[in-house]
Amino acid sequence: MSGFALADANWLKVNISGANKKLTNNINAHLGTLPSSDVQRRAFLFTVEDNTQDALESMGYYHGIVDIDINETESGPWELNLNITPGDPVIIQWVDINFTGDMLQDDMFALWLNTLKIKPGDTLNHGVYDSIKSQLVTLALARGYFDGQYTRSEISINRDLNTAQINLQFDSGKRYVFGEVDFNGSTLNENVLKALIPFDASAPYATKQLTEFNRNLLDTGYFSNIKVLPQIDKVDDGLVPIKVELSPRASHLIEIGLGADIGNSTEDNFEPRVRLTWRTPQINRYGHFQETTAEWSPERPKILTTYTIPLSHPLNDQLKIKVGLLRDTYGVTQDYDEVSRAFEDTGQLESQKYLLGLSRQLRSQHNWLYGYSIESIREFYEQEDIDYDPRFYLIGYNLAKTIRGDNTLDPKSGFRQTYSVQYADTSLGSTIRLARLQARFKWIETIFDNHRFVARIDLGANIASDNDISQIPPSLRYFAGGDQSIRGYSYQELGPYIDYTNSDGSLSRQVVGGRYLAVGSIEYQYYLTPTWRVASFVDAGNAFDTGQLEPVVAVGGGVHWISPIGPIKLDLGFGLKETETVARSYRFHLTMGTDL
């Protein structure tokens, strides 16, 4: 027990002693605002004993003694001293909660009962009692029991024995069901909109279903403003009509992304990246939409258009058509200098790929994304001074699932797993037979609010004949390095190399990528503020061929700003190993985007 001063004021100063912190705070709340005039002070003092006793009884102290002492002064504030002797509290003897009505068949109320903390032997607290009553009414309304009411709600107190008995009896009445859903403000076909409704006609009412409905409408990307409104005042024969007010998004959306790598590895010290994304959220009344992404970086321009057609469900069943022209560079090409007796960089392995793809993407009831695809690829590249232009028709299957702890752009926890397999065969028109396997994992976990850990593993394998390896285009091989792989090294500069005699008759070396990939990373992030954090990381692994794994390790750190449009990260990585083709390097990586 310790003394406590409520506050200094021009008219009255209040001191409370003898009560613990919770009881003192409750007395303060019951006393209310300090007086600001002589009239208010006399009214405050007139009710102080009743208010203090109410504060004691609301927390179960029915035998408390309040000793009041008032020190009146000629000038300055008066002093009110409250000395509290709480006495023994009232103990709950038993709690009886009974249900009647349709709620007896609703398991949610049994689950709610299991969450209650109140039990026999606890000190009576009227605030906890009122909270329980309010929770039950709120749950009943959320589950569609609009006629629910208490038929009995009382606390019986035996002052002689200092015991209390709680009795709550709640009659839910009948449970209302969903009525007609009326859409306003959308030009979409009615069948497209109805497919987004997560409940059947005449299904039992639940606000959780309305929240899911709102989320479905939002996730389509068709609308800028969404209101899902239950018309409680228009209930007819137990049916609750739902009104949906929608505002279409702008016809065209433009998004710009910037990034850069700066460092001493490969040929360029500064490698900027610019990405422009053009979206058409709704092309026609059937919900078709397209997204075109154009990326530019030195020697790596890319353009890819994806046209999406909703099938049986706008979110869970989509047909996608992809068309793209992608230029990229890989690894490093070097010539041997007789004077320095060392290999010197002369360029990179370059490729130009034409892509046409068709895929169907579906979502299961357990939130797995899976899909089937066929892609036509024609790729042109020069390797060992020989021109190649293989053609592939890849049949694929992919499976992915993402679990997020929250829906923010910077989730505190989550797990993503992705699996894919692609197959090409000469009998189907491809240049060689190839099976391509990939698996990717990413974990996020935050402990003690400020400590966030991010881990990832990327695995890949190409299964093909040894004689056909050179016919696998660079875009289908495996390389390592970059801000999404091993930081501290440039994008796709790591991997197996070959030595060969070039067209001039001298010795050259070229990183051509590997059949396999194994890369892992662990990162620790500490939040300085809710919007700023620092990070440290270790990345390791490489692309490799059979029996030729040469692990590369990079370490580093960074500063991240959690902006309104997503985390913006500036990381500095240091490569710890000098390979046959890459010296020990460092790279600055500037990236933007969520981790999941």
XYZ file of C-alpha atoms in Angstrom:
596
model
C 0.000 0.000 0.000
C 1.320 3.445 -0.815
C 0.123 7.010 -1.023
C -1.015 8.478 -4.323
C -1.722 12.060 -5.406
C -4.403 12.390 -8.069
C -3.354 15.819 -9.338
C -2.644 19.374 -8.346
C -5.371 21.870 -9.161
C -6.185 25.482 -8.324
C -9.154 24.434 -6.177
C -8.517 20.936 -4.828
C -5.689 18.467 -4.342
C -6.562 14.813 -3.701
C -4.329 12.296 -1.915
C -5.246 8.600 -1.734
C -3.514 6.143 0.563
C -4.080 2.567 1.672
C -5.244 1.220 -1.703
C -3.307 -0.729 -4.304
C -2.718 0.684 -7.771
C -5.779 -0.869 -9.472
C -8.107 0.179 -6.673
C -6.620 3.674 -6.602
C -7.136 4.078 -10.350
C -10.735 2.940 -9.983
C -11.365 5.483 -7.183
C -9.904 8.220 -9.374
C -12.233 7.219 -12.203
C -15.278 7.325 -9.957
C -14.329 10.695 -8.444
C -14.155 12.229 -11.911
C -12.720 15.566 -13.006
C -11.312 17.863 -10.354
C -13.345 21.011 -9.636
C -12.515 24.310 -11.307
C -14.599 26.623 -9.098
C -15.740 26.978 -5.512
C -19.238 25.695 -6.353
C -17.847 22.642 -8.151
C -15.509 21.959 -5.229
C -18.351 21.839 -2.706
C -20.353 19.528 -5.002
C -17.272 17.329 -5.469
C -16.734 17.037 -1.699
C -20.439 16.354 -1.084
C -20.322 13.193 -3.225
C -16.784 12.020 -2.532
C -17.757 9.384 0.065
C -20.505 7.837 -2.076
C -18.276 7.782 -5.156
C -15.402 6.199 -3.244
C -17.679 3.509 -1.783
C -19.030 2.789 -5.272
C -15.449 2.411 -6.517
C -14.657 -0.061 -3.715
C -17.809 -2.119 -4.217
C -17.366 -2.300 -8.000
C -14.143 -4.207 -7.343
C -15.647 -6.452 -4.666
C -14.735 -4.537 -1.484
C -18.107 -4.254 0.263
C -16.650 -3.771 3.762
C -14.223 -1.001 2.906
C -13.745 1.930 5.276
C -13.085 5.412 3.908
C -11.480 7.975 6.220
C -11.934 11.484 4.811
C -9.874 14.466 5.928
C -10.265 17.911 4.340
C -7.692 20.609 4.871
C -9.221 24.000 4.022
C -6.848 26.861 3.258
C -7.335 30.599 2.850
C -5.315 30.648 -0.344
C -4.307 27.907 -2.750
C -6.073 24.576 -3.278
C -7.797 22.673 -0.522
C -6.380 19.266 0.311
C -8.538 16.139 0.352
C -6.966 13.102 2.017
C -8.618 9.698 1.544
C -7.309 6.884 3.710
C -8.713 3.584 2.451
C -9.077 0.366 4.439
C -10.374 -2.040 1.775
C -11.183 -4.978 4.030
C -11.719 -8.507 2.740
C -13.064 -8.721 -0.821
C -16.191 -10.579 -1.917
C -15.303 -13.957 -3.438
C -17.285 -15.529 -6.298
C -18.940 -18.723 -5.042
C -20.264 -19.931 -8.385
C -21.047 -18.723 -11.919
C -24.124 -20.006 -13.739
C -24.528 -19.143 -17.454
C -27.487 -20.732 -19.288
C -28.500 -20.502 -22.945
C -31.859 -21.064 -24.626
C -32.954 -20.686 -28.236
C -31.218 -21.517 -31.525
C -27.826 -20.650 -30.043
C -27.771 -24.093 -28.410
C -26.888 -25.526 -31.844
C -24.157 -22.913 -32.471
C -20.678 -24.125 -31.475
C -19.308 -20.565 -31.355
C -20.962 -19.979 -27.979
C -19.346 -23.088 -26.499
C -15.989 -21.793 -27.746
C -16.751 -18.405 -26.192
C -17.512 -20.032 -22.841
C -14.116 -21.754 -22.951
C -12.380 -18.367 -23.273
C -13.938 -16.887 -20.112
C -11.433 -16.223 -17.338
C -13.972 -15.703 -14.540
C -14.289 -18.672 -12.158
C -15.261 -19.575 -8.564
C -12.682 -18.277 -6.104
C -12.038 -15.036 -7.978
C -12.563 -11.647 -6.387
C -15.819 -10.120 -7.551
C -15.313 -7.396 -10.141
C -18.375 -5.673 -11.544
C -16.356 -4.464 -14.550
C -15.545 -8.041 -15.536
C -19.208 -9.011 -15.066
C -20.382 -6.146 -17.304
C -17.748 -7.058 -19.898
C -18.997 -10.653 -20.051
C -22.564 -9.490 -20.557
C -21.481 -7.135 -23.324
C -19.371 -9.823 -25.040
C -22.279 -12.241 -25.157
C -24.637 -9.660 -26.666
C -21.994 -8.660 -29.238
C -21.372 -12.290 -30.235
C -25.098 -12.955 -30.528
C -25.568 -9.976 -32.845
C -22.537 -11.004 -34.918
C -24.044 -14.487 -35.332
C -27.475 -13.244 -36.399
C -29.472 -13.550 -33.152
C -31.052 -10.116 -33.377
C -33.852 -10.937 -30.916
C -31.481 -12.180 -28.238
C -31.947 -10.860 -24.704
C -31.172 -11.640 -21.089
C -34.061 -13.247 -19.233
C -32.029 -13.073 -16.045
C -28.789 -11.258 -15.169
C -27.946 -10.772 -11.517
C -25.258 -10.921 -8.872
C -26.424 -12.211 -5.487
C -24.120 -11.015 -2.702
C -24.016 -12.379 0.842
C -22.347 -9.607 2.836
C -22.088 -11.746 5.959
C -20.191 -14.529 4.200
C -18.466 -12.224 1.696
C -19.597 -14.391 -1.239
C -21.255 -13.719 -4.576
C -23.251 -15.819 -7.015
C -23.490 -14.825 -10.685
C -26.503 -15.923 -12.704
C -26.853 -15.168 -16.415
C -29.623 -16.576 -18.592
C -29.678 -15.580 -22.260
C -32.408 -16.411 -24.771
C -31.105 -16.000 -28.328
C -34.407 -16.549 -30.075
C -34.149 -17.674 -33.692
C -31.101 -17.129 -35.872
C -31.614 -14.892 -38.891
C -30.285 -15.876 -42.327
C -28.839 -14.040 -45.313
C -31.335 -12.638 -47.744
C -30.899 -11.213 -51.227
C -27.604 -9.493 -52.121
C -28.115 -6.298 -54.112
C -25.124 -4.833 -56.028
C -24.962 -1.153 -56.972
C -22.354 0.820 -58.897
C -20.660 -1.960 -60.902
C -20.723 -2.742 -64.620
C -19.533 -6.320 -64.096
C -21.684 -9.228 -65.177
C -23.941 -10.355 -62.337
C -22.520 -13.891 -62.440
C -19.007 -12.543 -61.822
C -20.184 -10.615 -58.772
C -22.274 -13.459 -57.365
C -19.292 -15.806 -57.553
C -17.583 -13.604 -54.951
C -20.326 -14.186 -52.349
C -18.855 -16.614 -49.775
C -22.221 -17.781 -48.421
C -25.193 -19.567 -49.912
C -28.705 -18.167 -50.097
C -30.516 -18.525 -46.750
C -27.253 -19.412 -44.971
C -27.099 -18.490 -41.260
C -26.101 -14.844 -40.774
C -22.531 -14.132 -39.570
C -20.503 -10.921 -39.748
C -17.390 -13.037 -40.419
C -18.921 -14.017 -43.744
C -19.551 -10.364 -44.572
C -15.917 -9.565 -43.759
C -14.796 -12.343 -46.109
C -17.176 -11.010 -48.757
C -15.647 -7.544 -48.417
C -12.137 -9.052 -48.692
C -13.086 -10.940 -51.873
C -14.370 -7.768 -53.504
C -11.212 -5.909 -52.489
C -8.832 -8.626 -53.718
C -10.274 -8.564 -57.238
C -8.781 -5.109 -57.794
C -11.901 -4.003 -59.681
C -13.106 -1.441 -57.126
C -11.788 1.698 -55.437
C -14.523 1.850 -52.783
C -16.530 -1.002 -51.250
C -19.388 -1.008 -48.743
C -21.097 -4.238 -47.670
C -24.141 -3.215 -45.632
C -26.549 -5.594 -43.862
C -30.033 -4.050 -43.959
C -31.115 -4.961 -40.416
C -33.998 -2.489 -40.549
C -35.407 -4.261 -43.614
C -35.511 -7.790 -42.224
C -38.425 -9.775 -43.618
C -39.404 -13.223 -42.351
C -35.965 -13.788 -40.834
C -34.090 -12.796 -44.021
C -31.416 -10.058 -43.782
C -30.943 -8.326 -47.174
C -27.388 -7.251 -48.015
C -26.683 -4.046 -49.919
C -23.330 -3.720 -51.696
C -22.193 -0.287 -52.891
C -19.233 -0.332 -55.306
C -17.126 2.282 -57.064
C -15.000 1.101 -60.034
C -11.274 1.810 -60.035
C -9.705 4.083 -62.618
C -9.539 2.576 -66.102
C -5.730 2.692 -66.139
C -3.223 2.456 -63.286
C 0.486 3.220 -63.571
C 3.071 2.104 -61.027
C 6.785 2.985 -61.045
C 9.498 1.057 -59.204
C 13.159 1.967 -58.796
C 16.166 -0.031 -57.660
C 19.931 -0.130 -57.973
C 23.015 -2.219 -57.275
C 26.271 -0.413 -56.574
C 29.583 -2.139 -55.996
C 32.871 -3.430 -57.348
C 31.782 -6.765 -58.799
C 31.340 -7.575 -62.524
C 31.776 -4.952 -65.194
C 29.466 -2.189 -63.953
C 29.900 -0.397 -60.646
C 26.402 1.101 -60.855
C 23.444 -0.872 -62.170
C 20.138 1.053 -62.005
C 16.764 -0.637 -62.483
C 13.487 0.991 -63.468
C 10.159 -0.830 -63.608
C 6.946 0.519 -65.087
C 3.713 -1.395 -64.561
C 0.507 -0.573 -66.449
C -2.701 -2.193 -65.233
C -6.180 -2.168 -66.691
C -8.321 -3.358 -63.729
C -11.433 -4.121 -65.796
C -11.475 -4.420 -69.558
C -15.026 -5.686 -70.022
C -18.142 -6.742 -68.108
C -16.758 -10.274 -67.727
C -13.909 -9.061 -65.525
C -10.998 -9.499 -67.919
C -7.915 -7.480 -66.947
C -4.318 -7.082 -68.066
C -0.982 -6.134 -66.568
C 2.030 -5.056 -68.604
C 5.409 -4.720 -66.936
C 8.370 -3.054 -68.614
C 11.745 -3.217 -66.875
C 14.904 -1.448 -67.835
C 18.454 -1.883 -66.659
C 21.664 -1.762 -68.683
C 21.526 -4.563 -71.259
C 18.465 -6.108 -69.553
C 15.282 -4.598 -71.011
C 12.159 -6.695 -70.511
C 8.509 -6.413 -71.367
C 5.840 -8.876 -70.290
C 2.068 -8.685 -70.744
C -0.329 -10.924 -68.823
C -3.980 -11.038 -69.861
C -6.263 -12.652 -67.262
C -9.701 -14.170 -67.879
C -11.781 -15.207 -64.834
C -13.374 -18.615 -65.292
C -15.605 -20.178 -62.633
C -14.457 -17.692 -59.960
C -12.826 -14.246 -60.372
C -10.189 -15.005 -57.686
C -9.954 -18.776 -57.447
C -10.022 -19.822 -61.098
C -8.204 -17.761 -63.728
C -6.887 -18.302 -67.228
C -3.706 -16.319 -67.940
C -2.115 -15.559 -71.300
C 1.472 -14.304 -71.235
C 3.444 -12.659 -74.031
C 6.929 -11.336 -73.467
C 10.253 -10.230 -74.893
C 13.026 -10.499 -72.350
C 16.703 -9.680 -72.701
C 19.064 -10.606 -69.900
C 22.719 -11.061 -69.014
C 24.293 -13.804 -66.959
C 27.591 -14.578 -65.271
C 30.765 -13.069 -66.729
C 32.903 -13.637 -69.821
C 36.692 -13.296 -69.486
C 39.743 -13.437 -71.761
C 43.172 -14.551 -70.603
C 45.802 -11.787 -70.670
C 49.289 -13.171 -71.365
C 50.969 -10.077 -69.916
C 49.205 -10.048 -66.536
C 48.745 -13.838 -66.602
C 45.179 -13.383 -65.379
C 41.649 -13.487 -66.741
C 40.064 -10.071 -67.336
C 36.353 -9.323 -67.697
C 35.166 -8.664 -71.240
C 31.394 -8.967 -70.943
C 28.613 -11.338 -69.979
C 26.567 -14.147 -71.443
C 23.627 -12.425 -73.178
C 20.303 -13.870 -74.256
C 17.106 -12.720 -75.892
C 13.954 -14.711 -75.161
C 10.526 -14.708 -76.803
C 7.796 -16.091 -74.573
C 4.207 -17.155 -75.185
C 2.428 -18.892 -72.310
C -0.989 -20.161 -71.313
C -1.825 -21.188 -67.744
C -4.764 -21.902 -65.499
C -4.419 -20.910 -61.840
C -6.764 -22.198 -59.149
C -7.113 -21.875 -55.380
C -8.173 -24.775 -53.165
C -10.393 -24.609 -50.081
C -7.245 -24.800 -47.941
C -5.789 -21.738 -49.700
C -3.294 -23.600 -51.882
C -2.604 -21.973 -55.240
C -2.018 -24.505 -57.994
C -1.984 -24.370 -61.725
C -1.173 -25.954 -65.060
C 0.745 -24.230 -67.814
C 2.280 -24.567 -71.231
C 4.962 -22.171 -72.419
C 6.575 -21.703 -75.789
C 10.122 -20.321 -75.542
C 12.567 -19.356 -78.266
C 15.873 -18.066 -76.924
C 18.917 -16.681 -78.763
C 22.370 -16.602 -77.121
C 26.055 -16.997 -77.880
C 28.119 -19.433 -75.819
C 31.767 -20.346 -76.493
C 31.498 -18.201 -79.658
C 28.729 -20.478 -80.924
C 25.231 -19.202 -81.684
C 22.304 -21.127 -80.187
C 18.550 -20.698 -80.643
C 16.793 -23.686 -78.999
C 13.024 -23.932 -78.897
C 11.093 -25.302 -75.930
C 7.486 -26.228 -75.252
C 7.324 -26.558 -71.477
C 4.417 -28.265 -69.741
C 4.301 -27.187 -66.112
C 2.605 -27.619 -62.783
C 3.044 -25.294 -59.795
C 1.892 -25.336 -56.197
C 2.177 -22.534 -53.651
C 0.817 -21.419 -50.317
C 1.381 -18.268 -48.287
C 0.403 -17.876 -44.641
C 0.578 -14.330 -43.287
C 0.330 -13.350 -39.658
C -1.287 -10.068 -40.724
C -2.305 -8.277 -43.901
C 0.140 -5.388 -43.652
C 2.877 -4.662 -46.181
C 5.413 -5.597 -43.489
C 4.034 -8.791 -41.918
C 5.317 -9.751 -38.469
C 5.126 -13.458 -39.275
C 4.459 -15.746 -42.181
C 5.540 -18.681 -44.283
C 5.600 -19.095 -48.058
C 6.300 -22.315 -49.925
C 6.459 -22.685 -53.693
C 6.989 -25.790 -55.813
C 7.131 -26.117 -59.589
C 7.956 -28.714 -62.214
C 8.326 -28.171 -65.979
C 8.899 -30.755 -68.683
C 9.919 -30.490 -72.328
C 10.343 -33.367 -74.796
C 11.680 -33.677 -78.321
C 8.576 -35.624 -79.316
C 6.540 -32.506 -78.494
C 8.694 -30.177 -80.602
C 11.364 -29.096 -78.092
C 15.022 -29.069 -79.031
C 15.994 -31.374 -76.154
C 14.338 -33.336 -73.368
C 14.399 -31.429 -70.076
C 12.813 -31.702 -66.635
C 13.099 -28.619 -64.438
C 12.350 -28.771 -60.675
C 12.217 -25.871 -58.219
C 11.297 -25.320 -54.570
C 11.391 -22.096 -52.567
C 10.696 -21.408 -48.907
C 10.558 -18.239 -46.828
C 9.898 -17.814 -43.103
C 9.232 -14.648 -41.098
C 8.926 -14.525 -37.325
C 8.916 -11.613 -34.858
C 9.591 -12.060 -31.147
C 9.284 -9.500 -28.347
C 7.791 -6.994 -30.824
C 11.114 -5.553 -32.069
C 13.114 -8.622 -33.126
C 12.258 -9.930 -36.606
C 13.871 -12.903 -38.339
C 13.667 -13.688 -42.062
C 14.977 -16.956 -43.537
C 14.763 -18.365 -47.043
C 15.904 -21.396 -49.037
C 15.936 -21.684 -52.843
C 16.506 -25.071 -54.497
C 16.527 -26.056 -58.175
C 17.535 -28.861 -60.514
C 17.644 -29.458 -64.288
C 17.517 -33.068 -65.424
C 18.893 -33.524 -68.945
C 21.428 -35.528 -70.926
C 25.079 -34.450 -70.543
C 25.278 -33.908 -74.306
C 22.350 -31.461 -74.207
C 23.544 -29.111 -71.459
C 24.661 -26.374 -73.863
C 21.178 -26.438 -75.451
C 19.534 -25.433 -72.166
C 19.056 -21.662 -72.574
C 20.480 -19.341 -69.875
C 16.985 -18.372 -68.646
C 16.370 -22.028 -67.697
C 19.760 -22.588 -66.036
C 20.652 -21.639 -62.491
C 22.765 -18.680 -61.414
C 23.300 -17.027 -58.038
C 23.917 -13.470 -56.873
C 21.782 -10.365 -56.408
C 19.445 -8.856 -53.846
C 17.124 -11.898 -53.917
C 19.949 -14.429 -53.827
C 23.462 -13.838 -52.435
C 23.906 -10.189 -51.609
C 27.409 -8.793 -52.010
C 27.521 -10.137 -55.575
C 25.934 -8.823 -58.725
C 22.743 -10.200 -60.243
C 23.265 -13.740 -61.619
C 27.044 -13.491 -61.782
C 27.805 -16.664 -59.802
C 27.825 -20.212 -61.159
C 29.916 -22.882 -62.891
C 32.247 -21.767 -65.673
C 33.965 -23.330 -68.701
C 37.337 -22.585 -70.319
C 37.494 -22.636 -74.104
C 39.511 -21.438 -77.074
C 37.787 -18.437 -78.639
C 37.588 -17.500 -82.314
C 40.893 -15.578 -82.025
C 42.658 -18.689 -80.830
C 43.205 -17.411 -77.296
C 41.895 -18.724 -73.991
C 38.554 -17.504 -72.646
C 36.416 -18.293 -69.625
C 32.658 -18.006 -69.349
C 30.225 -18.488 -66.453
C 27.433 -20.505 -68.048
C 25.303 -21.442 -65.025
C 24.605 -24.780 -63.466
C 22.221 -27.697 -63.432
C 21.488 -27.195 -59.733
C 20.872 -24.408 -57.259
C 21.104 -24.302 -53.467
C 20.964 -20.889 -51.786
C 19.986 -20.006 -48.219
C 19.794 -16.877 -46.104
C 19.142 -15.842 -42.515
C 18.486 -12.206 -41.576
C 17.969 -10.494 -38.233
C 16.081 -7.197 -38.143
C 15.648 -4.863 -35.184
C 12.971 -2.160 -35.108
C 14.346 1.172 -33.874
C 10.884 2.679 -34.343
C 7.672 1.293 -35.903
C 8.850 2.623 -39.303
C 12.649 2.199 -39.134
C 14.754 -0.882 -38.576
C 18.304 -2.105 -39.027
C 19.276 -5.513 -40.351
C 22.173 -7.949 -40.524
C 22.308 -11.037 -42.725
C 24.268 -14.053 -43.921
C 23.662 -15.425 -47.444
C 25.277 -18.633 -48.697
C 25.142 -21.171 -51.521
C 25.687 -21.229 -55.267
C 24.637 -22.681 -58.599
C 26.609 -25.811 -59.460
C 26.979 -28.923 -61.580
C 27.287 -32.522 -60.435
C 30.143 -32.782 -57.930
C 31.201 -29.153 -58.474
C 29.539 -27.247 -55.629
C 31.636 -24.209 -54.646
C 29.744 -22.484 -51.816
C 29.930 -18.712 -51.629
C 29.153 -16.743 -48.456
C 28.224 -13.082 -48.098
C 27.514 -11.046 -44.985
C 26.208 -7.554 -44.502
C 23.611 -5.244 -43.053
C 21.165 -2.572 -43.977
C 18.682 0.115 -43.060
C 14.986 -0.345 -43.866
C 12.211 2.249 -43.954
C 8.674 0.890 -43.633
C 7.014 3.358 -45.983
C 3.259 3.644 -46.660
C 3.798 1.799 -49.954
C 5.969 -0.971 -48.504
C 9.464 -1.495 -47.044
C 12.325 0.307 -48.806
C 15.638 -1.406 -48.071
C 19.231 -0.274 -48.483
C 21.512 -3.251 -47.858
C 25.294 -3.532 -48.108
C 26.686 -7.000 -48.702
C 30.280 -8.222 -48.655
C 31.338 -11.364 -50.498
C 33.706 -13.381 -48.316
C 35.104 -15.626 -51.018
C 37.105 -14.967 -54.160
C 36.157 -17.444 -56.874
C 37.891 -18.217 -60.167
C 35.682 -15.668 -61.922
C 34.747 -13.131 -59.232
C 37.020 -11.288 -56.814
C 35.916 -10.529 -53.256
C 33.238 -7.948 -53.808
C 30.763 -5.634 -52.135
C 27.408 -4.412 -53.377
C 24.816 -1.879 -52.260
C 21.295 -3.178 -52.938
C 18.333 -0.776 -53.006
C 15.015 -2.631 -53.140
C 11.344 -1.979 -52.425
C 8.541 -4.426 -51.729
C 7.039 -6.738 -49.149
C 8.798 -9.939 -48.012
C 5.756 -12.126 -48.741
